[in-house]
Amino acid sequence: MSIQRPARRSWAEPWKVKVVEPLKMTTRAERERAIVEAGYNTFLLRSDDVYIDLLTDSGTSAMSDWQWAGMMMGDEAYAGSRNFYNLEETIQKYYGFKYVVPTHQGRGAENLLSQIAIEPGDYVPGNMYFTTTRLHQELAGGTFVDVIVPEAHDPLDERPFKGNIDLGALEALISKVGAKKIPYVCVAATVNMAGGQPISMANMKAVRELTDKHGIKIFLDATRAVENAFFIKQREPGYRDKSTAEILLEFCSYSDGCTMSGKKDALVNIGGWLALNDKDMYEEASNLVVVFEGLHTYGGMAGRDMEAMARGIVESVQDDHMRARIGQVEYLGRRLMDWGVPVVRPIGGHAVYLDAKAFYPQLTQDQFPAQTLAAALYVDAGVRAMERGIVSAGRDKQTGKHHYPKLELVRLTIPRRVYTQAHMDVVAESAACVWDDRAKATGLRMTYEPKYLRFFQARFEPL
Ligand code: PLI
């Protein structure tokens, strides 16, 4: 009798492991204690108490031997480090922007762009908010306006480009407030808070055409733009035979610059940049960077960090790397879908997102279903995830009331080149056990709420 063989896997990693980092295994009783001490906030756990850390893909990648070798080539001069010039050339080559201002990480670049471009009373439309991005826009006196397509808010909608901008909504905003009040459109690729969903090339081109008519700039949040480019290759007609690198370059060409957290796509543990095509804006940014980050040739990074990032960019755009990266995330997502665990569809680029509203219909959003679910997952098997729901959404800056996002999610975020397929199986099995126990959840109450970006440090107790 012949046994049915599974389909051949096409996403196996184009690398092998050279160094390992042992992990502490904990008991359930230890984890129950740890989550209480952490105020039911996975950000407040000690990483030593975590088995599989899917809190974030930010700064958690494994660097290659070529990147580590580059660390030894660090030129730690205060000014004019050779590693800066290498980084600048690499960004120019792969992202296509003219000017580069290095920053310690993405939010450093967001601060610079917001300070330079936004006047009090301005509006900044974008394809769904991101926590730090929106806060910097608000601190500069702007108001973020969500112009993502409506299907982005529906976890079950299977459309391939749920990160797209709703052109009608953008046009309506321009008519309502006037182009002069819109310094730029902030386009994220992929869209983190929507489940890592990509935006299509066609949509990006259409946004460019519309904004050109009104003299409005476009700034990309390019944090995961390489993953976005790979999705375009996979899903958009006409791009299958183009390389990820070619697609990335074309995508960026429809924008005026970008903010970037190198801690994601670019495979490093720290670093970021602001890229600009406009010389005047660049001069302003390279002046302002010395106030907040450091000289314009290091921006808060050591020379060795800039070298690692330059090399990480080169590795990040390789098709084989991206196929394994996206393939691993898809693998975890498929397992969960096969077992009936509710996740955001289609599976996104950097994470699988559990739908906490579907887990816990017995809880209201004020009872923090996603926070509850992230804590339950940790207690079950030591898997650390992140809340991406009402806690992350924060409060309305005018009314002080909670934002109530339609999506109430828990993000299982996959670090790049870190965990194995067996780890993914453990995660899926644990999520399935928590799903089986869903009727027992009673929710949480917030006992401490910090003023800024509360999800990082808020504390909770069981209801
Ligand atoms: O964490 P930073 O400051 O390097 O980058 C901020 C940032 C900007 N844009 C986007 C889309 C992000 O995802 C982002 C950071 N994300 C984190 C930390 C995350 O866990 O998703």
Coordinates of C-alpha atoms and ligand atoms in Angstrom, one line a residue:
M1 CA 0.0 0.0 0.0
S2 CA 1.5 3.3 -0.9
I3 CA 1.4 6.2 1.6
Q4 CA 0.3 9.6 0.3
R5 CA 3.4 11.9 0.4
P6 CA 2.9 15.5 1.5
A7 CA 3.5 18.1 -1.2
R8 CA 7.2 19.0 -1.6
R9 CA 8.1 22.0 0.4
S10 CA 9.3 24.8 -1.7
W11 CA 10.3 27.3 1.0
A12 CA 13.2 25.6 2.8
E13 CA 15.7 28.0 4.1
P14 CA 18.8 29.0 2.0
W15 CA 21.1 28.8 5.0
K16 CA 22.3 26.4 7.8
V17 CA 22.8 27.0 11.5
K18 CA 26.3 27.8 12.8
V19 CA 25.7 29.1 16.3
V20 CA 22.8 28.2 18.7
E21 CA 21.4 30.0 21.7
P22 CA 20.0 27.6 24.3
L23 CA 16.5 28.4 25.7
K24 CA 15.2 28.0 29.2
M25 CA 12.3 25.6 29.5
T26 CA 9.8 26.7 32.2
T27 CA 6.9 25.0 33.9
R28 CA 3.3 26.2 33.7
A29 CA 3.5 27.2 37.4
E30 CA 6.6 29.3 36.7
R31 CA 4.8 31.0 33.7
E32 CA 1.7 31.6 35.8
R33 CA 3.9 33.5 38.3
A34 CA 5.8 35.4 35.6
I35 CA 2.6 36.7 33.8
V36 CA 1.2 38.0 37.1
E37 CA 4.5 39.8 37.8
A38 CA 4.4 41.2 34.3
G39 CA 0.9 42.7 34.9
Y40 CA -0.5 40.4 32.1
N41 CA 1.6 42.4 29.6
T42 CA 3.9 40.3 27.5
F43 CA 6.2 43.3 27.0
L44 CA 6.9 43.2 30.7
L45 CA 8.1 39.6 30.8
R46 CA 11.7 38.8 31.1
S47 CA 12.9 37.2 27.9
D48 CA 14.7 34.5 29.9
D49 CA 11.2 33.3 30.9
V50 CA 10.1 33.0 27.3
Y51 CA 10.5 29.8 25.2
I52 CA 9.5 30.9 21.7
D53 CA 9.6 34.7 21.4
L54 CA 7.1 35.9 18.8
L55 CA 6.6 39.3 20.4
T56 CA 8.1 41.0 17.4
D57 CA 10.2 40.7 14.3
S58 CA 11.9 44.0 15.2
G59 CA 15.6 43.7 15.9
T60 CA 15.2 40.0 16.5
S61 CA 16.7 38.6 13.3
A62 CA 19.7 36.3 13.2
M63 CA 22.5 38.0 11.3
S64 CA 24.5 36.1 8.7
D65 CA 28.3 35.3 9.0
W66 CA 28.8 38.0 6.3
Q67 CA 27.0 40.6 8.4
W68 CA 29.0 39.6 11.5
A69 CA 32.2 39.8 9.5
G70 CA 31.1 43.3 8.5
M71 CA 30.8 44.2 12.2
M72 CA 34.6 43.7 12.5
M73 CA 34.9 46.3 9.7
G74 CA 33.3 49.0 11.7
D75 CA 34.9 52.4 11.3
E76 CA 34.1 54.1 14.6
A77 CA 35.0 57.6 13.5
Y78 CA 32.7 60.3 14.9
A79 CA 32.4 61.8 11.4
G80 CA 32.5 60.4 7.9
S81 CA 32.7 56.7 8.7
R82 CA 33.3 54.6 5.7
N83 CA 30.4 52.4 6.8
F84 CA 28.0 55.3 6.4
Y85 CA 29.1 55.8 2.8
N86 CA 28.6 52.1 2.1
L87 CA 25.2 52.2 3.7
E88 CA 24.2 55.3 1.7
E89 CA 25.3 53.7 -1.6
T90 CA 23.4 50.5 -0.7
I91 CA 20.2 52.4 0.0
Q92 CA 20.5 54.4 -3.1
K93 CA 21.1 51.2 -5.2
Y94 CA 18.3 49.1 -3.7
Y95 CA 15.7 51.7 -2.7
G96 CA 16.5 54.3 -5.3
F97 CA 16.4 57.4 -3.1
K98 CA 18.9 60.3 -3.4
Y99 CA 19.6 61.3 0.1
V100 CA 20.0 59.3 3.3
V101 CA 19.9 60.4 6.9
P102 CA 20.8 57.5 9.3
T103 CA 18.8 57.2 12.6
H104 CA 19.0 54.9 15.5
Q105 CA 15.8 53.1 14.5
G106 CA 12.5 53.8 12.6
R107 CA 10.9 56.1 15.1
G108 CA 13.9 58.4 14.9
A109 CA 13.2 58.8 11.2
E110 CA 9.5 59.3 11.9
N111 CA 10.3 62.1 14.3
L112 CA 12.5 63.9 11.8
L113 CA 10.0 63.6 8.9
S114 CA 7.1 64.7 11.1
Q115 CA 9.0 67.7 12.5
I116 CA 10.1 68.8 9.0
A117 CA 7.0 68.2 7.0
I118 CA 4.0 68.7 9.3
E119 CA 2.5 72.0 10.5
P120 CA 0.0 72.2 13.3
G121 CA -3.5 71.7 11.8
D122 CA -2.3 69.5 9.0
Y123 CA -3.8 66.1 8.1
V124 CA -1.7 63.0 7.3
P125 CA -3.6 60.3 5.4
G126 CA -2.3 56.8 5.5
N127 CA -3.2 53.1 5.0
M128 CA -4.0 52.4 8.7
Y129 CA -2.2 53.8 11.6
F130 CA 1.0 52.5 13.1
T131 CA 1.6 53.3 16.8
T132 CA 4.9 55.3 16.7
T133 CA 4.2 56.8 13.3
R134 CA 0.9 58.3 14.3
L135 CA 2.2 59.5 17.6
H136 CA 5.0 61.5 15.9
Q137 CA 2.5 62.9 13.5
E138 CA 0.3 64.0 16.4
L139 CA 3.3 65.4 18.4
A140 CA 4.1 67.6 15.4
G141 CA 0.5 68.9 15.4
G142 CA -1.0 66.7 12.7
T143 CA -4.0 64.5 12.6
F144 CA -3.8 61.0 11.1
V145 CA -6.6 60.0 8.8
D146 CA -7.1 56.4 7.9
V147 CA -7.7 55.9 4.1
I148 CA -7.0 52.2 3.9
V149 CA -9.5 50.1 1.8
P150 CA -12.5 48.9 3.9
E151 CA -11.7 45.2 3.5
A152 CA -8.5 45.7 5.6
H153 CA -10.8 45.7 8.6
D154 CA -12.3 42.3 7.8
P155 CA -10.1 39.4 9.0
L156 CA -11.9 37.0 6.7
D157 CA -11.7 38.9 3.5
E158 CA -9.3 37.0 1.2
R159 CA -8.4 39.8 -1.2
P160 CA -4.6 39.8 -2.0
F161 CA -3.9 43.5 -1.4
K162 CA -5.7 44.5 1.7
G163 CA -3.0 47.2 2.4
N164 CA -4.2 49.3 -0.6
I165 CA -5.2 53.0 -0.2
D166 CA -8.9 53.7 -0.8
L167 CA -8.5 56.3 -3.6
G168 CA -12.0 57.6 -3.1
A169 CA -11.4 58.2 0.6
L170 CA -8.1 60.0 -0.2
E171 CA -9.8 62.2 -2.8
A172 CA -12.6 63.0 -0.4
L173 CA -10.1 64.1 2.2
I174 CA -8.3 66.3 -0.3
S175 CA -11.6 67.9 -1.3
K176 CA -12.6 68.4 2.3
V177 CA -9.5 69.9 3.9
G178 CA -7.6 71.1 0.8
A179 CA -4.2 69.9 -0.6
K180 CA -2.3 72.6 1.3
K181 CA -3.3 71.0 4.6
I182 CA -1.9 67.6 3.5
P183 CA 1.9 67.6 3.6
Y184 CA 2.2 64.0 2.5
V185 CA 0.5 60.7 2.2
C186 CA 2.0 58.1 4.5
V187 CA 2.0 54.8 2.7
A188 CA 3.0 51.7 4.7
A189 CA 4.3 48.6 2.9
T190 CA 3.3 46.1 4.2
V191 CA 0.6 47.2 6.7
N192 CA 1.5 46.0 10.1
M193 CA -1.8 46.7 12.0
A194 CA -3.9 45.2 9.2
G195 CA -2.1 41.8 9.5
G196 CA 1.0 42.4 7.5
Q197 CA -1.1 42.9 4.3
P198 CA 0.6 44.3 1.1
I199 CA -0.2 47.1 -1.2
S200 CA -0.2 46.5 -4.9
M201 CA 2.0 48.3 -7.5
A202 CA -1.1 49.4 -9.4
N203 CA -2.5 51.0 -6.2
M204 CA 0.8 52.7 -5.5
K205 CA 0.9 54.1 -9.0
A206 CA -2.6 55.3 -8.8
V207 CA -1.8 57.1 -5.5
R208 CA 1.1 58.8 -7.2
E209 CA -1.1 60.0 -10.1
L210 CA -3.7 61.4 -7.7
T211 CA -1.2 63.1 -5.4
D212 CA 0.7 64.5 -8.4
K213 CA -2.5 66.3 -9.5
H214 CA -2.6 68.1 -6.2
G215 CA 1.1 68.6 -5.5
I216 CA 1.1 66.3 -2.5
K217 CA 4.2 64.2 -1.6
I218 CA 4.2 60.5 -0.7
F219 CA 6.4 59.1 2.0
L220 CA 6.7 55.4 2.4
D221 CA 7.0 53.5 5.6
A222 CA 9.4 51.1 4.0
T223 CA 10.0 49.0 7.1
R224 CA 8.7 45.9 5.4
A225 CA 8.8 47.1 1.7
V226 CA 10.9 44.1 0.6
E227 CA 8.3 41.7 1.9
N228 CA 5.7 43.8 0.1
A229 CA 7.7 43.5 -3.1
F230 CA 7.8 39.8 -2.7
F231 CA 4.0 39.7 -2.4
I232 CA 3.7 41.7 -5.6
K233 CA 5.9 39.2 -7.3
Q234 CA 3.7 36.4 -6.0
R235 CA 0.3 38.0 -6.5
E236 CA 0.2 40.8 -9.0
P237 CA -0.1 40.1 -12.7
G238 CA 3.0 41.1 -14.7
Y239 CA 5.6 40.7 -11.8
R240 CA 6.2 37.0 -11.6
D241 CA 9.4 37.1 -13.7
K242 CA 10.8 40.3 -12.0
S243 CA 13.1 40.0 -9.1
T244 CA 12.2 41.2 -5.6
A245 CA 15.0 43.8 -6.0
E246 CA 13.6 45.1 -9.3
I247 CA 10.1 45.3 -7.8
L248 CA 11.3 47.1 -4.7
L249 CA 13.0 49.8 -6.8
E250 CA 10.0 50.4 -9.0
F251 CA 7.7 50.6 -5.9
C252 CA 9.9 53.2 -4.2
S253 CA 10.2 55.2 -7.4
Y254 CA 6.5 56.3 -6.9
S255 CA 7.4 58.0 -3.6
D256 CA 9.4 61.0 -2.5
G257 CA 11.3 59.2 0.3
C258 CA 10.8 56.9 3.2
T259 CA 11.2 56.3 6.8
M260 CA 12.7 53.0 7.7
S261 CA 13.2 50.7 10.6
G262 CA 16.2 48.6 9.6
K263 CA 15.3 46.2 12.4
K264 CA 12.8 44.3 10.2
D265 CA 13.5 43.7 6.5
A266 CA 17.1 44.8 6.8
L267 CA 18.1 41.9 9.1
V268 CA 19.8 43.9 11.9
N269 CA 19.2 44.3 15.6
I270 CA 19.3 48.1 15.5
G271 CA 19.2 50.9 13.0
G272 CA 17.1 52.9 10.6
W273 CA 17.1 55.8 8.2
L274 CA 15.1 58.6 6.6
A275 CA 15.6 58.8 2.8
L276 CA 14.6 61.8 0.7
N277 CA 14.7 63.0 -2.9
D278 CA 14.2 66.7 -2.1
K279 CA 17.5 68.5 -1.5
D280 CA 16.0 71.2 0.8
M281 CA 14.2 68.6 2.9
Y282 CA 17.4 66.7 3.1
E283 CA 19.3 69.7 4.3
E284 CA 16.7 70.4 7.0
A285 CA 16.8 66.7 8.1
S286 CA 20.5 66.4 8.2
N287 CA 20.6 69.5 10.4
L288 CA 17.8 68.3 12.7
V289 CA 19.3 64.8 13.1
V290 CA 22.2 66.2 15.1
V291 CA 19.7 67.4 17.7
F292 CA 18.0 64.1 18.2
E293 CA 20.2 61.2 17.0
G294 CA 23.8 62.2 16.2
L295 CA 25.9 63.5 13.4
H296 CA 24.4 63.0 9.9
T297 CA 27.0 60.3 9.1
Y298 CA 26.0 58.1 12.0
G299 CA 22.6 59.1 13.3
G300 CA 22.8 57.1 16.6
M301 CA 24.4 54.0 15.1
A302 CA 27.9 52.7 15.5
G303 CA 29.9 52.2 12.3
R304 CA 29.6 48.5 12.7
D305 CA 25.9 48.7 12.9
M306 CA 25.7 50.7 9.7
E307 CA 27.9 48.0 8.0
A308 CA 25.7 45.2 9.2
M309 CA 22.6 47.0 7.9
A310 CA 24.2 47.7 4.5
R311 CA 25.0 44.0 4.2
G312 CA 21.5 43.1 5.6
I313 CA 19.9 45.1 2.8
V314 CA 21.8 43.2 0.2
E315 CA 20.7 39.9 1.7
S316 CA 17.1 41.0 2.3
V317 CA 16.3 41.4 -1.4
Q318 CA 17.4 37.9 -2.4
D319 CA 14.4 36.0 -3.8
D320 CA 15.5 32.8 -2.0
H321 CA 15.7 34.5 1.3
M322 CA 12.2 36.1 0.9
R323 CA 10.7 32.8 -0.3
A324 CA 11.8 31.1 2.9
R325 CA 10.8 34.1 5.0
I326 CA 7.3 34.4 3.7
G327 CA 7.0 30.6 3.4
Q328 CA 7.7 30.1 7.1
V329 CA 5.0 32.6 8.1
E330 CA 2.6 31.0 5.6
Y331 CA 3.4 27.5 7.1
L332 CA 2.3 28.6 10.6
G333 CA -0.8 30.3 9.3
R334 CA -1.9 27.2 7.2
R335 CA -1.5 24.9 10.2
L336 CA -3.8 27.2 12.3
M337 CA -6.3 27.5 9.5
D338 CA -6.4 23.8 9.0
W339 CA -7.2 23.3 12.7
G340 CA -10.0 25.9 12.6
V341 CA -8.2 28.5 14.7
P342 CA -9.3 32.0 13.6
V343 CA -6.6 34.0 11.9
V344 CA -6.5 37.1 9.7
R345 CA -6.5 36.1 6.0
P346 CA -4.6 36.0 3.8
I347 CA -1.6 35.3 5.9
G348 CA 0.6 38.4 6.1
G349 CA 4.3 39.0 5.6
H350 CA 5.9 39.0 9.0
A351 CA 3.3 37.4 11.3
V352 CA 0.2 35.4 11.8
Y353 CA -2.5 37.3 13.5
L354 CA -5.0 35.5 15.8
D355 CA -8.5 37.0 15.7
A356 CA -9.2 37.6 19.5
K357 CA -12.8 38.7 18.9
A358 CA -13.5 35.3 17.3
F359 CA -11.7 33.6 20.2
Y360 CA -13.6 35.3 22.9
P361 CA -17.1 36.5 21.8
Q362 CA -18.0 36.5 25.5
L363 CA -15.7 39.6 26.1
T364 CA -16.4 43.2 25.2
Q365 CA -13.5 45.1 23.7
D366 CA -13.1 47.0 27.0
Q367 CA -12.2 43.7 28.6
F368 CA -9.2 43.5 26.4
P369 CA -9.7 40.2 24.5
A370 CA -6.3 40.3 22.7
Q371 CA -4.4 41.2 25.8
T372 CA -6.2 38.3 27.5
L373 CA -5.3 35.9 24.6
A374 CA -1.6 36.9 24.5
A375 CA -1.3 36.2 28.3
A376 CA -3.1 32.8 27.9
L377 CA -0.7 31.8 25.1
Y378 CA 2.3 32.6 27.2
V379 CA 1.0 30.6 30.1
D380 CA 0.2 27.6 27.9
A381 CA 3.6 26.9 26.4
G382 CA 5.9 29.9 26.9
V383 CA 5.1 31.4 23.5
R384 CA 5.3 35.2 23.7
A385 CA 3.0 37.2 21.3
M386 CA 1.8 40.8 21.1
E387 CA -1.5 42.5 21.6
R388 CA -2.6 44.5 18.5
G389 CA -6.0 45.7 19.4
I390 CA -7.6 48.3 21.7
V391 CA -4.6 48.6 24.0
S392 CA -2.3 49.3 21.0
A393 CA -4.8 51.7 19.5
G394 CA -4.6 54.1 22.5
R395 CA -6.9 57.0 23.0
D396 CA -8.3 59.7 20.8
K397 CA -6.1 62.8 21.2
Q398 CA -9.2 65.1 21.2
T399 CA -11.8 63.2 23.3
G400 CA -9.4 61.1 25.4
K401 CA -11.7 58.1 24.8
H402 CA -10.3 54.7 23.7
H403 CA -10.0 54.2 20.0
Y404 CA -12.0 51.0 19.2
P405 CA -10.2 49.4 16.3
K406 CA -12.3 46.9 14.3
L407 CA -9.4 44.5 14.4
E408 CA -8.7 43.0 17.9
L409 CA -5.6 40.8 17.2
V410 CA -2.8 38.9 18.7
R411 CA 0.3 38.9 16.6
L412 CA 2.5 35.8 16.3
T413 CA 5.5 37.6 14.8
I414 CA 8.2 35.5 13.2
P415 CA 11.8 36.8 13.7
R416 CA 13.9 36.3 10.5
R417 CA 16.2 33.2 10.3
V418 CA 15.7 32.4 14.0
Y419 CA 13.2 29.6 14.6
T420 CA 12.7 26.2 13.0
Q421 CA 9.6 24.5 11.5
A422 CA 9.4 22.4 14.7
H423 CA 9.1 25.6 16.7
M424 CA 6.3 26.7 14.4
D425 CA 4.5 23.4 15.2
V426 CA 4.8 24.0 18.9
V427 CA 3.3 27.5 18.4
A428 CA 0.4 26.1 16.3
E429 CA -0.3 23.3 18.9
S430 CA -0.3 25.9 21.7
A431 CA -2.6 28.3 19.9
A432 CA -4.9 25.3 19.2
C433 CA -5.0 24.4 22.9
V434 CA -5.8 27.9 23.9
W435 CA -8.6 27.9 21.3
D436 CA -10.0 24.7 22.8
D437 CA -10.0 26.5 26.2
R438 CA -11.6 29.7 24.9
A439 CA -14.8 29.5 26.9
K440 CA -12.9 29.9 30.2
A441 CA -11.6 33.4 29.4
T442 CA -12.9 36.2 31.6
G443 CA -10.9 39.2 30.4
L444 CA -8.7 41.8 32.1
R445 CA -8.9 45.2 33.7
M446 CA -6.2 47.9 33.2
T447 CA -4.6 48.9 36.5
Y448 CA -1.8 51.2 35.1
E449 CA -1.9 53.2 31.9
P450 CA 1.1 55.2 30.7
K451 CA 0.5 58.4 28.7
Y452 CA 2.4 57.5 25.5
L453 CA 2.2 54.2 23.6
R454 CA 0.5 52.5 26.5
F455 CA 0.7 49.0 25.2
F456 CA 4.4 48.9 26.0
Q457 CA 4.1 49.4 29.7
A458 CA 0.4 49.1 30.8
R459 CA -0.5 46.7 33.6
F460 CA -3.6 44.5 34.0
E461 CA -5.3 42.1 36.4
P462 CA -7.9 39.4 35.7
L463 CA -11.6 40.4 36.0
Ligands
PLI1 O1 10.7 50.2 16.2 P1 11.3 51.2 15.3 O2 11.4 52.5 15.9 O3 12.6 50.8 14.6 O4 10.3 51.3 14.0 C1 9.0 51.9 14.2 C2 8.1 51.2 13.2 C3 7.7 52.0 12.1 N1 6.8 51.4 11.2 C4 6.4 50.2 11.3 C5 5.5 49.6 10.2 C6 6.8 49.4 12.3 O5 6.4 48.1 12.4 C7 7.7 49.9 13.3 C8 8.1 49.2 14.5 N2 7.5 48.0 14.7 C9 7.6 47.2 15.7 C10 8.5 47.5 16.9 C11 6.8 46.0 15.8 O6 6.9 45.2 16.7 O7 6.1 45.8 14.8

